[in-house]
Coordinates of C-alpha atoms and ligand atoms in Angstrom, one line a residue:
M1 CA 26.9 219.4 95.3
R2 CA 28.3 216.2 96.4
K3 CA 29.2 213.9 93.5
L4 CA 26.7 211.3 93.2
R5 CA 26.5 207.8 92.0
I6 CA 23.9 207.7 89.3
G7 CA 22.2 205.0 87.5
V8 CA 20.3 205.8 84.4
I9 CA 17.9 203.0 83.0
D10 CA 16.1 202.5 79.5
L11 CA 13.7 199.8 79.7
V12 CA 12.8 199.3 76.2
T13 CA 10.8 196.3 77.2
R14 CA 8.5 194.9 80.0
G15 CA 10.7 191.8 80.9
P16 CA 12.6 189.1 79.8
S17 CA 12.0 187.8 76.3
R18 CA 13.3 185.1 73.9
A19 CA 11.2 186.6 70.9
L20 CA 13.3 186.2 67.5
Y21 CA 12.0 190.0 66.7
A22 CA 12.8 191.3 70.0
R23 CA 16.4 189.8 69.7
V24 CA 16.8 191.3 66.3
M25 CA 15.0 194.7 67.0
N26 CA 15.1 195.6 71.0
A27 CA 18.4 197.5 71.1
N28 CA 17.6 199.3 68.0
L29 CA 14.1 200.8 70.1
A30 CA 16.2 202.3 72.6
S31 CA 15.2 205.8 73.7
I32 CA 17.2 209.0 73.5
M33 CA 16.0 210.7 76.7
P34 CA 17.8 208.4 79.0
Q35 CA 21.1 208.8 77.0
V36 CA 20.5 212.6 77.3
V37 CA 19.8 212.4 81.1
A38 CA 23.0 210.4 81.5
A39 CA 25.0 213.0 79.4
W40 CA 23.3 215.9 81.3
C41 CA 24.2 214.0 84.7
E42 CA 27.8 213.6 83.8
A43 CA 28.1 216.9 82.5
E44 CA 27.2 218.2 86.1
G45 CA 30.2 216.2 87.5
H46 CA 28.4 212.7 88.6
E47 CA 29.3 209.2 88.2
V48 CA 26.9 207.7 86.1
T49 CA 26.3 203.9 85.0
F50 CA 23.9 203.6 81.8
S51 CA 22.2 200.4 81.1
C52 CA 19.8 199.8 78.1
Y53 CA 17.5 196.9 79.2
T54 CA 16.4 195.0 76.2
G55 CA 14.9 191.9 77.8
F56 CA 18.1 189.6 77.0
E57 CA 20.0 190.9 79.9
D58 CA 20.2 189.4 83.7
L59 CA 19.0 192.4 85.4
D60 CA 20.8 191.3 88.6
K61 CA 24.2 191.5 86.7
E62 CA 23.2 194.3 84.4
L63 CA 22.2 197.0 87.0
P64 CA 24.5 198.9 89.1
D65 CA 24.4 197.8 92.7
S66 CA 25.1 200.8 94.6
V67 CA 23.6 204.1 93.5
D68 CA 22.3 207.3 95.1
L69 CA 20.1 208.3 92.6
V70 CA 18.3 206.2 89.7
F71 CA 16.7 207.5 86.6
I72 CA 14.4 205.0 84.7
G73 CA 12.6 205.5 81.4
A74 CA 9.7 203.8 80.9
F75 CA 6.8 203.2 78.2
T76 CA 3.8 202.2 80.2
E77 CA 4.2 198.9 79.0
A78 CA 7.4 198.5 81.1
A79 CA 5.7 200.4 84.1
L80 CA 5.1 197.7 86.4
L81 CA 8.9 196.6 85.9
A82 CA 9.9 200.2 86.4
Y83 CA 7.7 200.1 89.8
A84 CA 9.5 196.9 90.8
L85 CA 12.8 198.1 90.1
S86 CA 12.2 201.3 92.0
K87 CA 11.3 199.2 95.2
R88 CA 14.4 197.4 94.7
F89 CA 16.7 200.2 94.5
R90 CA 15.0 202.2 97.2
A91 CA 15.3 199.0 99.6
K92 CA 19.2 199.5 99.0
G93 CA 18.6 203.1 100.0
A94 CA 18.7 204.9 96.3
V95 CA 16.4 207.6 95.5
T96 CA 14.3 207.0 92.2
V97 CA 13.0 209.3 89.5
L98 CA 10.9 208.1 86.6
G99 CA 10.6 209.7 83.2
G100 CA 9.0 209.1 79.7
P101 CA 5.8 208.1 78.1
H102 CA 4.6 206.4 81.4
A103 CA 5.3 209.3 83.4
R104 CA 3.9 211.7 81.0
C105 CA 0.7 209.6 80.9
Y106 CA 0.0 208.4 84.4
P107 CA 2.0 210.6 86.7
E108 CA -0.4 210.1 89.8
D109 CA -0.1 206.4 89.8
A110 CA 3.8 206.8 89.0
A111 CA 4.3 208.9 92.0
K112 CA 3.3 206.2 94.4
Y113 CA 6.1 204.3 93.3
F114 CA 9.1 206.7 92.6
D115 CA 10.3 209.7 94.5
Y116 CA 10.3 212.2 91.6
V117 CA 8.1 211.8 88.3
L118 CA 9.0 213.7 85.5
G119 CA 7.0 215.0 82.6
F120 CA 8.8 217.5 80.0
T121 CA 12.2 217.3 80.9
D122 CA 15.0 220.0 80.0
R123 CA 18.9 220.2 81.8
P124 CA 17.5 222.7 84.4
L125 CA 15.0 220.5 85.8
V126 CA 17.3 217.5 86.1
G127 CA 19.9 219.9 87.7
E128 CA 17.2 220.4 90.5
V129 CA 16.6 216.8 91.0
L130 CA 20.6 216.3 91.4
R131 CA 20.4 219.3 93.9
D132 CA 17.6 217.9 96.0
C133 CA 18.2 214.0 95.6
A134 CA 16.1 213.2 98.7
P135 CA 13.3 210.5 99.1
H136 CA 9.9 211.7 98.6
R137 CA 7.3 209.1 100.2
P138 CA 4.6 207.8 100.4
I139 CA 4.0 210.0 97.2
G140 CA 6.8 211.4 94.9
L141 CA 7.1 214.9 93.3
H142 CA 5.6 215.3 90.3
L143 CA 7.7 217.9 88.5
Q144 CA 8.0 218.9 84.8
A145 CA 9.4 221.8 82.7
K146 CA 7.2 224.6 81.1
A147 CA 7.6 223.2 77.7
Q148 CA 9.7 220.7 75.5
P149 CA 13.3 221.5 75.7
A150 CA 14.8 223.9 72.9
S151 CA 17.8 221.5 72.3
L152 CA 19.1 218.2 73.5
P153 CA 22.6 216.9 73.3
G154 CA 23.0 215.4 69.8
V155 CA 24.8 212.0 69.0
R156 CA 28.1 213.0 69.7
E157 CA 27.3 213.8 73.3
R158 CA 25.4 210.6 73.6
W159 CA 27.8 208.3 71.8
K160 CA 29.2 206.9 75.3
F161 CA 25.6 205.7 75.6
I162 CA 24.7 204.7 72.2
E163 CA 27.5 202.9 71.3
P164 CA 27.3 199.8 74.0
T165 CA 23.5 199.9 73.4
I166 CA 23.3 199.1 69.8
R167 CA 26.3 196.9 70.1
K168 CA 23.3 194.8 71.6
A169 CA 21.8 194.5 68.3
P170 CA 23.0 191.3 66.3
F171 CA 22.3 192.0 62.7
F172 CA 22.0 195.5 62.1
Q173 CA 22.4 198.6 64.3
I174 CA 20.2 202.1 64.4
V175 CA 21.3 205.2 66.1
P176 CA 18.6 207.0 67.6
I177 CA 18.5 210.8 66.6
L178 CA 16.1 213.7 67.1
G179 CA 15.8 216.8 65.1
S180 CA 12.3 218.1 66.2
L181 CA 9.6 217.8 68.8
G182 CA 6.0 218.3 68.8
C183 CA 3.8 218.3 65.8
P184 CA 1.7 220.9 63.4
Y185 CA -1.1 218.3 63.4
T186 CA -3.6 217.6 65.8
C187 CA -5.0 214.0 65.7
S188 CA -7.0 213.8 68.6
F189 CA -5.6 210.5 70.1
C190 CA -1.9 211.6 69.9
I191 CA 0.3 213.1 72.8
D192 CA 1.7 215.4 70.4
A193 CA -1.7 216.9 69.2
V194 CA -1.5 219.9 71.7
V195 CA 2.6 220.2 71.5
P196 CA 3.4 222.8 69.1
Y197 CA 6.0 221.6 66.4
Q198 CA 9.6 223.2 67.1
P199 CA 12.8 222.0 65.2
F200 CA 16.4 221.6 66.7
D201 CA 19.2 223.4 65.4
F202 CA 19.9 221.9 61.8
S203 CA 23.6 222.7 62.0
E204 CA 23.7 220.2 65.0
I205 CA 22.2 217.5 62.8
T206 CA 24.8 218.2 60.3
Q207 CA 27.5 217.9 62.6
D208 CA 26.0 214.5 64.2
L209 CA 25.6 213.1 60.5
R210 CA 29.2 214.0 59.8
F211 CA 30.5 212.3 62.9
L212 CA 28.5 209.0 62.3
A213 CA 29.8 208.7 58.8
R214 CA 33.4 209.1 60.2
T215 CA 32.6 206.4 62.8
L216 CA 30.7 203.7 61.5
R217 CA 30.9 202.0 58.3
R218 CA 27.9 202.4 56.7
P219 CA 25.5 204.1 59.7
R220 CA 21.6 203.4 60.1
V221 CA 19.9 206.3 61.6
G222 CA 16.5 206.3 63.1
W223 CA 14.6 209.4 63.4
H224 CA 12.4 209.7 66.5
D225 CA 10.8 212.9 65.6
P226 CA 7.2 212.5 66.0
N227 CA 6.4 213.5 62.5
F228 CA 9.7 213.6 60.3
G229 CA 10.2 216.4 57.7
V230 CA 7.7 219.0 58.6
R231 CA 10.4 221.6 57.5
F232 CA 11.3 219.3 54.8
D233 CA 13.8 221.4 52.9
Q234 CA 15.8 222.6 55.6
Y235 CA 16.0 219.0 57.1
L236 CA 17.1 217.4 53.6
D237 CA 19.6 220.5 53.2
A238 CA 21.1 219.7 56.7
I239 CA 21.4 215.9 55.6
D240 CA 22.7 216.5 52.3
A241 CA 25.2 219.3 53.7
A242 CA 26.5 216.4 55.9
V243 CA 27.5 213.5 53.9
P244 CA 27.5 212.5 50.0
P245 CA 23.8 211.3 49.0
N246 CA 22.8 207.9 49.7
T247 CA 25.9 207.1 52.6
I248 CA 23.6 206.9 55.6
D249 CA 20.6 204.8 55.7
F250 CA 17.4 206.6 57.2
L251 CA 14.4 205.2 58.8
A252 CA 11.5 207.8 60.0
E253 CA 7.8 208.2 60.6
S254 CA 6.2 210.8 58.7
S255 CA 2.7 211.6 57.5
L256 CA 1.6 211.1 54.1
S257 CA 0.7 214.8 53.7
L258 CA 4.6 215.4 53.8
L259 CA 5.4 212.6 51.4
S260 CA 4.7 214.0 47.8
E261 CA 6.2 212.3 45.2
P262 CA 9.0 214.9 44.9
H263 CA 9.6 214.8 48.3
V264 CA 9.9 211.0 48.2
Q265 CA 12.4 211.2 45.2
R266 CA 14.4 213.4 47.5
L267 CA 14.1 211.3 50.6
A268 CA 15.3 208.3 48.5
R269 CA 18.3 210.4 47.0
S270 CA 19.4 211.1 50.4
G271 CA 19.3 207.6 51.6
F272 CA 15.9 206.8 53.1
K273 CA 15.2 203.3 53.5
A274 CA 12.1 203.0 55.4
I275 CA 9.4 205.3 56.1
L276 CA 6.3 204.8 58.4
P277 CA 3.3 207.0 57.4
G278 CA 0.1 206.8 59.6
V279 CA -3.2 206.3 57.8
E280 CA -5.0 205.3 61.1
S281 CA -8.6 205.4 59.7
W282 CA -10.5 205.0 56.4
Y283 CA -13.1 207.5 57.8
E284 CA -11.2 210.5 59.4
L285 CA -8.1 212.4 59.4
G286 CA -7.9 213.0 56.0
N287 CA -5.6 216.1 56.1
K288 CA -2.8 213.9 57.5
S289 CA -3.1 211.5 54.4
R290 CA -3.7 213.9 51.9
T291 CA -7.2 212.5 51.0
G292 CA -9.2 215.6 52.2
S293 CA -12.9 214.4 52.5
N294 CA -12.5 211.1 50.7
I295 CA -13.2 208.2 53.0
G296 CA -14.1 204.5 52.8
M297 CA -13.0 202.8 49.4
E298 CA -11.9 206.0 47.7
K299 CA -9.2 206.8 50.4
V300 CA -8.1 203.2 50.3
R301 CA -7.4 203.6 46.3
Q302 CA -5.9 206.9 47.0
V303 CA -3.8 206.0 49.8
S304 CA -2.8 202.6 48.2
A305 CA -1.7 204.5 44.9
H306 CA 0.1 207.0 47.2
V307 CA 2.0 204.3 49.2
N308 CA 2.8 202.1 46.0
T309 CA 4.5 205.2 44.5
I310 CA 6.6 205.6 47.9
Q311 CA 7.7 202.2 47.6
R312 CA 9.1 202.6 44.1
Y313 CA 11.5 204.6 45.8
I314 CA 11.9 203.7 49.2
P315 CA 12.4 200.2 50.1
Y316 CA 10.4 199.5 53.5
V317 CA 7.1 201.1 54.0
Q318 CA 5.1 200.6 57.3
T319 CA 1.6 201.9 57.2
N320 CA 0.0 202.8 60.7
F321 CA -3.6 201.9 61.7
V322 CA -5.5 202.4 64.6
L323 CA -8.3 199.6 65.0
G324 CA -11.3 200.4 67.1
L325 CA -11.7 204.0 66.3
D326 CA -15.1 205.5 67.1
S327 CA -16.0 206.2 63.4
D328 CA -15.5 202.5 62.8
S329 CA -18.7 200.1 62.7
G330 CA -19.4 197.0 61.3
E331 CA -17.5 194.9 58.7
E332 CA -16.4 197.7 56.3
P333 CA -13.4 199.2 58.1
F334 CA -11.5 195.7 58.3
E335 CA -12.7 194.6 54.9
L336 CA -11.3 198.2 53.6
T337 CA -8.1 197.4 55.0
K338 CA -7.7 193.9 53.3
R339 CA -8.3 195.7 50.1
F340 CA -5.6 198.0 50.9
I341 CA -3.2 195.0 51.5
D342 CA -4.6 193.4 48.2
L343 CA -3.8 196.8 46.4
T344 CA -0.6 197.4 48.4
P345 CA 1.1 194.3 48.8
G346 CA 4.6 195.5 49.5
A347 CA 3.7 197.6 52.6
F348 CA 3.7 196.3 56.2
P349 CA 0.8 197.0 58.0
G350 CA 1.2 198.2 61.6
Y351 CA -1.8 197.8 63.9
S352 CA -2.5 199.6 67.0
L353 CA -5.8 198.9 69.1
L354 CA -7.2 202.1 70.2
S355 CA -5.6 203.0 73.4
A356 CA -6.2 205.6 75.9
F357 CA -3.1 206.1 77.8
G358 CA -3.6 208.5 80.7
R359 CA -3.4 211.8 80.4
A360 CA -1.6 211.6 76.6
A361 CA -4.4 213.2 74.6
P362 CA -7.4 215.3 75.5
L363 CA -9.6 212.9 73.9
N364 CA -9.2 210.6 76.7
L365 CA -11.0 212.8 78.8
E366 CA -14.3 211.9 76.7
Y367 CA -13.6 208.2 77.0
Q368 CA -13.2 208.6 81.0
R369 CA -16.2 210.9 81.0
A370 CA -18.1 208.0 79.3
N371 CA -16.8 205.4 81.5
R372 CA -15.2 203.4 78.3
V373 CA -11.6 203.1 80.2
L374 CA -10.9 199.7 81.4
P375 CA -8.4 199.2 84.2
F376 CA -6.0 196.7 82.4
P377 CA -2.8 196.4 84.0
F378 CA -0.1 198.8 82.6
H379 CA 1.9 195.7 81.4
F380 CA -0.5 195.4 78.7
L381 CA -0.9 198.7 77.4
D382 CA 1.3 198.6 74.3
N383 CA -1.4 199.0 71.7
N384 CA -2.0 195.6 71.2
R385 CA -2.0 193.1 74.1
A386 CA -5.2 195.0 75.5
M387 CA -7.4 197.5 74.2
N388 CA -8.4 199.5 77.2
V389 CA -11.3 201.8 75.3
K390 CA -14.5 199.6 75.1
P391 CA -15.2 200.3 71.2
K392 CA -18.4 202.4 70.5
D393 CA -20.0 200.2 68.1
Y394 CA -18.9 196.7 68.3
S395 CA -19.5 194.1 71.5
W396 CA -16.2 192.6 72.4
P397 CA -16.5 189.6 70.6
E398 CA -17.5 191.0 67.6
F399 CA -14.6 193.0 67.6
Y400 CA -12.0 190.6 68.4
D401 CA -13.5 188.5 65.8
R402 CA -13.1 191.1 63.2
V403 CA -9.4 191.9 64.5
I404 CA -8.3 188.1 64.3
D405 CA -9.7 188.0 60.9
L406 CA -8.1 191.0 59.7
T407 CA -4.7 189.8 61.5
R408 CA -4.8 186.1 60.0
Y409 CA -5.5 187.8 56.5
T410 CA -2.7 190.0 57.0
F411 CA -0.1 187.5 58.2
S412 CA -1.3 184.6 55.8
W413 CA 1.1 182.7 53.7
R414 CA -0.1 184.5 50.8
A415 CA 0.0 187.8 52.0
I416 CA 3.7 187.1 53.5
S417 CA 4.7 185.8 50.2
R418 CA 3.2 188.6 47.9
R419 CA 5.1 191.3 50.8
F420 CA 8.2 189.2 50.3
R421 CA 8.0 189.5 46.3
A422 CA 6.8 193.1 46.5
T423 CA 9.8 194.3 48.5
R424 CA 13.0 195.0 46.6
T425 CA 15.8 194.7 48.9
A426 CA 17.1 192.0 51.5
I427 CA 16.8 193.5 54.7
P428 CA 13.2 194.9 54.4
R429 CA 12.0 191.5 53.0
W430 CA 13.3 189.6 55.6
M431 CA 12.5 191.8 58.2
N432 CA 8.6 191.8 56.9
V433 CA 9.0 187.8 57.1
V434 CA 10.4 187.9 60.8
R435 CA 8.0 190.3 61.8
A436 CA 5.0 187.9 60.4
V437 CA 6.0 184.8 61.9
S438 CA 7.6 186.2 65.3
S439 CA 5.7 188.0 68.0
E440 CA 4.0 190.6 65.8
G441 CA 2.1 188.4 63.4
F442 CA 1.5 184.8 64.6
G443 CA 1.9 185.9 67.9
R444 CA -0.6 188.2 68.0
I445 CA -2.8 186.1 66.3
A446 CA -2.4 183.3 69.1
R447 CA -2.9 185.8 71.9
Y448 CA -6.0 187.3 70.2
R449 CA -7.3 183.9 69.8
E450 CA -7.0 182.7 73.3
L451 CA -8.6 185.9 74.6
R452 CA -11.6 185.3 72.3
R453 CA -11.8 181.9 73.4
R454 CA -11.7 183.2 77.2
L455 CA -14.0 186.0 76.3
D456 CA -16.6 183.1 75.9
T457 CA -15.4 180.9 78.8
D458 CA -13.7 182.7 81.3
P459 CA -16.6 184.5 83.4
Q460 CA -13.8 187.0 85.2
I461 CA -12.8 187.8 81.8
R462 CA -16.1 188.6 80.7
R463 CA -17.2 190.4 83.7
F464 CA -14.0 192.7 83.5
F465 CA -14.4 193.3 79.9
D466 CA -18.3 194.2 80.5
R467 CA -17.0 196.3 83.5
E468 CA -19.1 194.5 86.0
T469 CA -16.0 194.4 87.9
T470 CA -12.4 196.2 88.3
E471 CA -11.1 192.9 89.9
I472 CA -8.1 192.1 87.6
P473 CA -8.7 188.4 85.9
T474 CA -6.4 185.7 87.4
Y475 CA -5.2 185.2 83.8
Y476 CA -3.6 188.7 83.6
V477 CA -2.1 188.6 86.8
D478 CA -0.4 185.3 85.9
R479 CA 0.7 186.9 82.8
V480 CA 2.2 189.6 84.6
R481 CA 4.1 187.2 87.1
Q482 CA 5.3 185.1 84.2
D483 CA 6.5 188.1 82.2
L484 CA 8.3 189.8 85.1
G485 CA 9.9 186.4 86.3
P486 CA 12.4 187.0 89.3
M487 CA 11.3 191.0 89.6
W488 CA 7.9 189.8 90.4
E489 CA 9.0 189.7 94.0
W490 CA 9.6 193.4 93.9
L491 CA 6.3 194.3 92.5
P492 CA 4.2 195.7 95.1
P493 CA 0.8 194.1 94.7
E494 CA -1.4 197.2 94.5
A495 CA 0.6 198.1 91.4
L496 CA -1.5 195.7 89.3
R497 CA -4.5 198.3 89.7
H498 CA -4.7 201.9 88.5
D499 CA -7.4 204.5 88.3
P500 CA -8.3 204.7 84.5
N501 CA -10.2 207.8 85.3
A502 CA -7.1 209.5 87.2
Y503 CA -7.2 212.3 84.2
L504 CA -10.9 212.9 84.4
N505 CA -10.7 213.1 88.5
S506 CA -7.6 215.4 88.5
E507 CA -9.6 217.5 86.1
A508 CA -12.5 218.1 88.7
A509 CA -10.1 218.4 91.7
P510 CA -6.5 219.0 92.3
P511 CA -4.6 215.5 92.1
A512 CA -4.8 214.3 95.7
G513 CA -1.6 212.1 95.2
V514 CA 0.8 214.8 93.5
A515 CA 2.9 216.6 96.0
A516 CA 4.1 220.5 95.6
P517 CA 7.1 221.0 93.3
I518 CA 10.6 221.4 95.1
A519 CA 10.6 225.0 96.6
G520 CA 12.1 227.7 94.2
S521 CA 11.6 225.1 91.1
R522 CA 10.1 226.8 88.0
A523 CA 8.4 223.3 87.3
S524 CA 4.9 223.0 87.7
G525 CA 3.4 220.4 90.1
S526 CA 0.4 219.4 87.7
D527 CA 0.2 219.0 84.4
G528 CA -0.4 222.1 82.2
Ligands
B12_1 C1 9.3 208.1 68.2 C2 8.6 206.8 68.8 C3 8.9 205.8 68.8 C4 9.9 205.1 68.4 C5 11.1 205.1 69.4 C6 10.7 204.5 70.8 C7 11.7 205.1 71.8 N1 12.1 204.1 72.6 O1 11.9 206.2 72.0 C8 9.7 203.9 68.1 C9 8.9 203.8 66.6 C10 10.6 202.7 67.9 C11 8.5 203.5 69.1 C12 8.1 202.3 69.2 C13 6.8 202.4 70.6 N2 5.8 203.2 70.6 CO1 6.2 205.2 70.2 N3 6.4 207.0 70.0 C14 7.4 207.7 69.6 C15 6.8 209.2 69.3 C16 6.5 209.3 67.9 C17 7.7 209.8 69.8 C18 8.4 209.7 71.2 C19 9.8 210.5 71.2 O2 10.8 210.0 71.2 N4 9.5 212.1 71.1 C20 10.9 212.8 71.8 C21 11.2 212.8 73.3 C22 12.4 213.4 73.3 O3 10.1 213.4 73.7 P1 9.2 213.0 74.7 O4 8.7 211.6 74.2 O5 7.8 213.9 74.7 O6 10.0 212.9 76.1 C23 9.8 214.3 76.9 C24 9.3 213.9 78.2 O7 8.6 212.5 78.5 C25 10.9 213.5 79.0 N5 11.5 212.0 78.9 C26 11.1 211.1 77.9 N6 11.9 209.9 78.3 C27 12.6 210.1 79.8 C28 13.3 209.2 80.1 C29 13.8 210.0 81.3 C30 14.9 208.9 82.5 C31 13.5 211.1 81.8 C32 14.1 211.5 83.1 C33 12.6 212.0 81.1 C34 12.3 211.6 80.0 O8 11.8 214.2 78.2 C35 11.6 214.6 77.0 C36 11.8 215.9 76.8 O9 10.5 216.8 77.6 C37 5.7 208.9 70.2 C38 4.5 209.8 70.1 C39 4.5 211.2 70.1 N7 4.1 211.8 69.1 O10 5.3 211.9 71.3 C40 5.2 207.6 70.6 C41 4.8 206.7 71.7 C42 5.8 207.4 72.6 N8 5.2 205.5 71.5 C43 4.0 204.9 72.0 C44 3.8 203.3 72.0 C45 3.0 202.6 72.6 C46 5.0 202.5 71.3 C47 5.2 201.0 71.3 C48 4.8 200.3 72.5 C49 4.1 200.7 70.0 C50 4.2 199.3 69.8 N9 3.2 198.6 70.2 O11 5.2 198.7 69.3 C51 6.5 200.8 70.9 C52 7.3 200.7 72.2 C53 8.9 200.8 72.0 C54 9.7 201.0 73.2 N10 9.2 200.0 74.2 O12 10.8 201.2 73.2 C55 3.2 205.7 72.9 C56 3.4 205.4 74.5 C57 2.4 205.6 75.4 C58 2.8 205.3 76.8 N11 2.4 205.7 77.8 O13 3.4 204.3 76.9 C59 3.4 207.0 72.1 C60 3.3 208.1 73.2 C61 2.4 207.2 71.0 C62 0.9 207.0 71.5 N12 0.4 205.8 71.3 O14 0.4 207.8 71.9 N13 8.0 204.8 69.3
SF4_2 S1 0.6 213.4 62.5 FE1 1.4 211.8 64.0 S2 2.6 212.9 65.5 FE2 1.2 214.5 64.6 S3 -0.3 214.7 65.7 FE3 -0.9 213.2 64.0 S4 -0.5 211.2 65.2 FE4 0.8 212.9 66.5

């Protein structure tokens, strides 16, 4: 095989940014897979240029100019930037590949703009792309491994790509690490609801942590496992075997059901400084939060007591909620969340608006069948800039009134100062303040208010929300133009639109836009 010049680009964000929180955090949100793909390509003998785009780089200077093949990793929020980049690279003669959450959720759409669109990705699949490396146009090939890979290159093999990425984070650096894939739970809205849990080799984790302890003064490590700690004791044994207790700071997403007090005590001893459990709803998913059949205020009290216990041991706790689930109606769910904030002053509440990311979850089929999915441009699909599922029991104005009220309550000066006082250590305290006054708190309040005003005054917006038209309102088009900056000129104009029911339509008939796999490939051409 000829030696290829390969670019690998990790898009952490959708375009240029100046937000304070983005400056502090974006480089710390880098993905693992682009680093993995870069390591695999080098191991196959190719020349690799790796870039992590955090919104503060000049893309013209950052991106490799002359390459044969480009891999781009993107969330759906960065899909339009990815499509524009693909067009720019293709114009210079490169073949382009998309991987990551957007490729998994919207392969039919992405195949219009990329030569390859990869779902589950393992080394043999990347090897096939490297060998084929040919333009596939107008519709790219959608390929995926049969299952999630059994292992991935660890921190040591990815270090060459991790190091320049985390160097971009000015105040503290977080090394991304992964110890498992999939999840044993089956939350109906989640992309991992149908992916079996599978841990990696724990001895590799031990080796990686030893490497980090030798390489960095006091490493901070962020676990990207969908649900950290399913094999709790094995995991913690692997960590404790690697380094003396509390010499590495860890962050992880984990469900409350795994966070019993003895587990939390052990996590604290091993150096866990931040934990992000999902509460999601006051009416469903009791198994995940260890609240069984308790709902409403009873669940609030129980979860609050649990989270306060966690916070006695672990300084930073973010509790995640989904707003607008079908089990919600009226003011109660929002009022319950306010009571939770009162009772749990130190926890940072992370809110997501109910979103259906294409084929991410089987539940999305139900929304599509009921014609409840709106075709917001991908750019806005990040769980908060747009809610693309029509709420079941709320009108849009009522829903946004309640979201604004809750967000204002959460980021009122009273709540900010109670959170500050209830948090023990310096970085978590100030992180909460930065998040509140930056894009996540004040920024969202301003955005939601603007949208709420437009629901009353902008007929284009109102008709779009009410699904009387699929024409994208000028307001959204202007925002994309503004956000993409110089990359706007590369964006194919039709990319602003997508079929929100592509998943449903593909279930009815074979996907029209998705080509067959490469001959001889063990990957399948459509989703399994
Ligand atoms: C860990 C995680 C995070 C971490 C790390 C993010 C990161 N940069 O990787 C944090 C907490 C920072 C995070 C933040 C966000 N997240 Co998140 N996150 C996850 C989570 C729990 C696990 C993803 C993961 O890393 N898995 C491990 C990897 C190895 O497996 P995988 O993702 O399945 O990837 C496979 C393939 O897709 C492919 N692949 C993946 N990337 C690439 C790249 C290339 C180049 C190639 C070729 C292949 C490839 O190979 C992998 C192996 O088969 C998922 C939910 C879940 N249960 O999967 C949500 C999820 C990915 N997040 C989601 C969202 C929306 C967000 C946020 C926008 C939320 C927000 N409003 O802040 C931000 C965006 C941050 C950003 N832009 O980087 C959505 C994405 C939906 C979408 N289509 O965009 C998911 C699916 C959750 C959901 N709502 O359903 N997230
Ligand atoms: S516990 Fe978390 S990762 Fe697991 S299925 Fe539910 S939402 Fe997804």
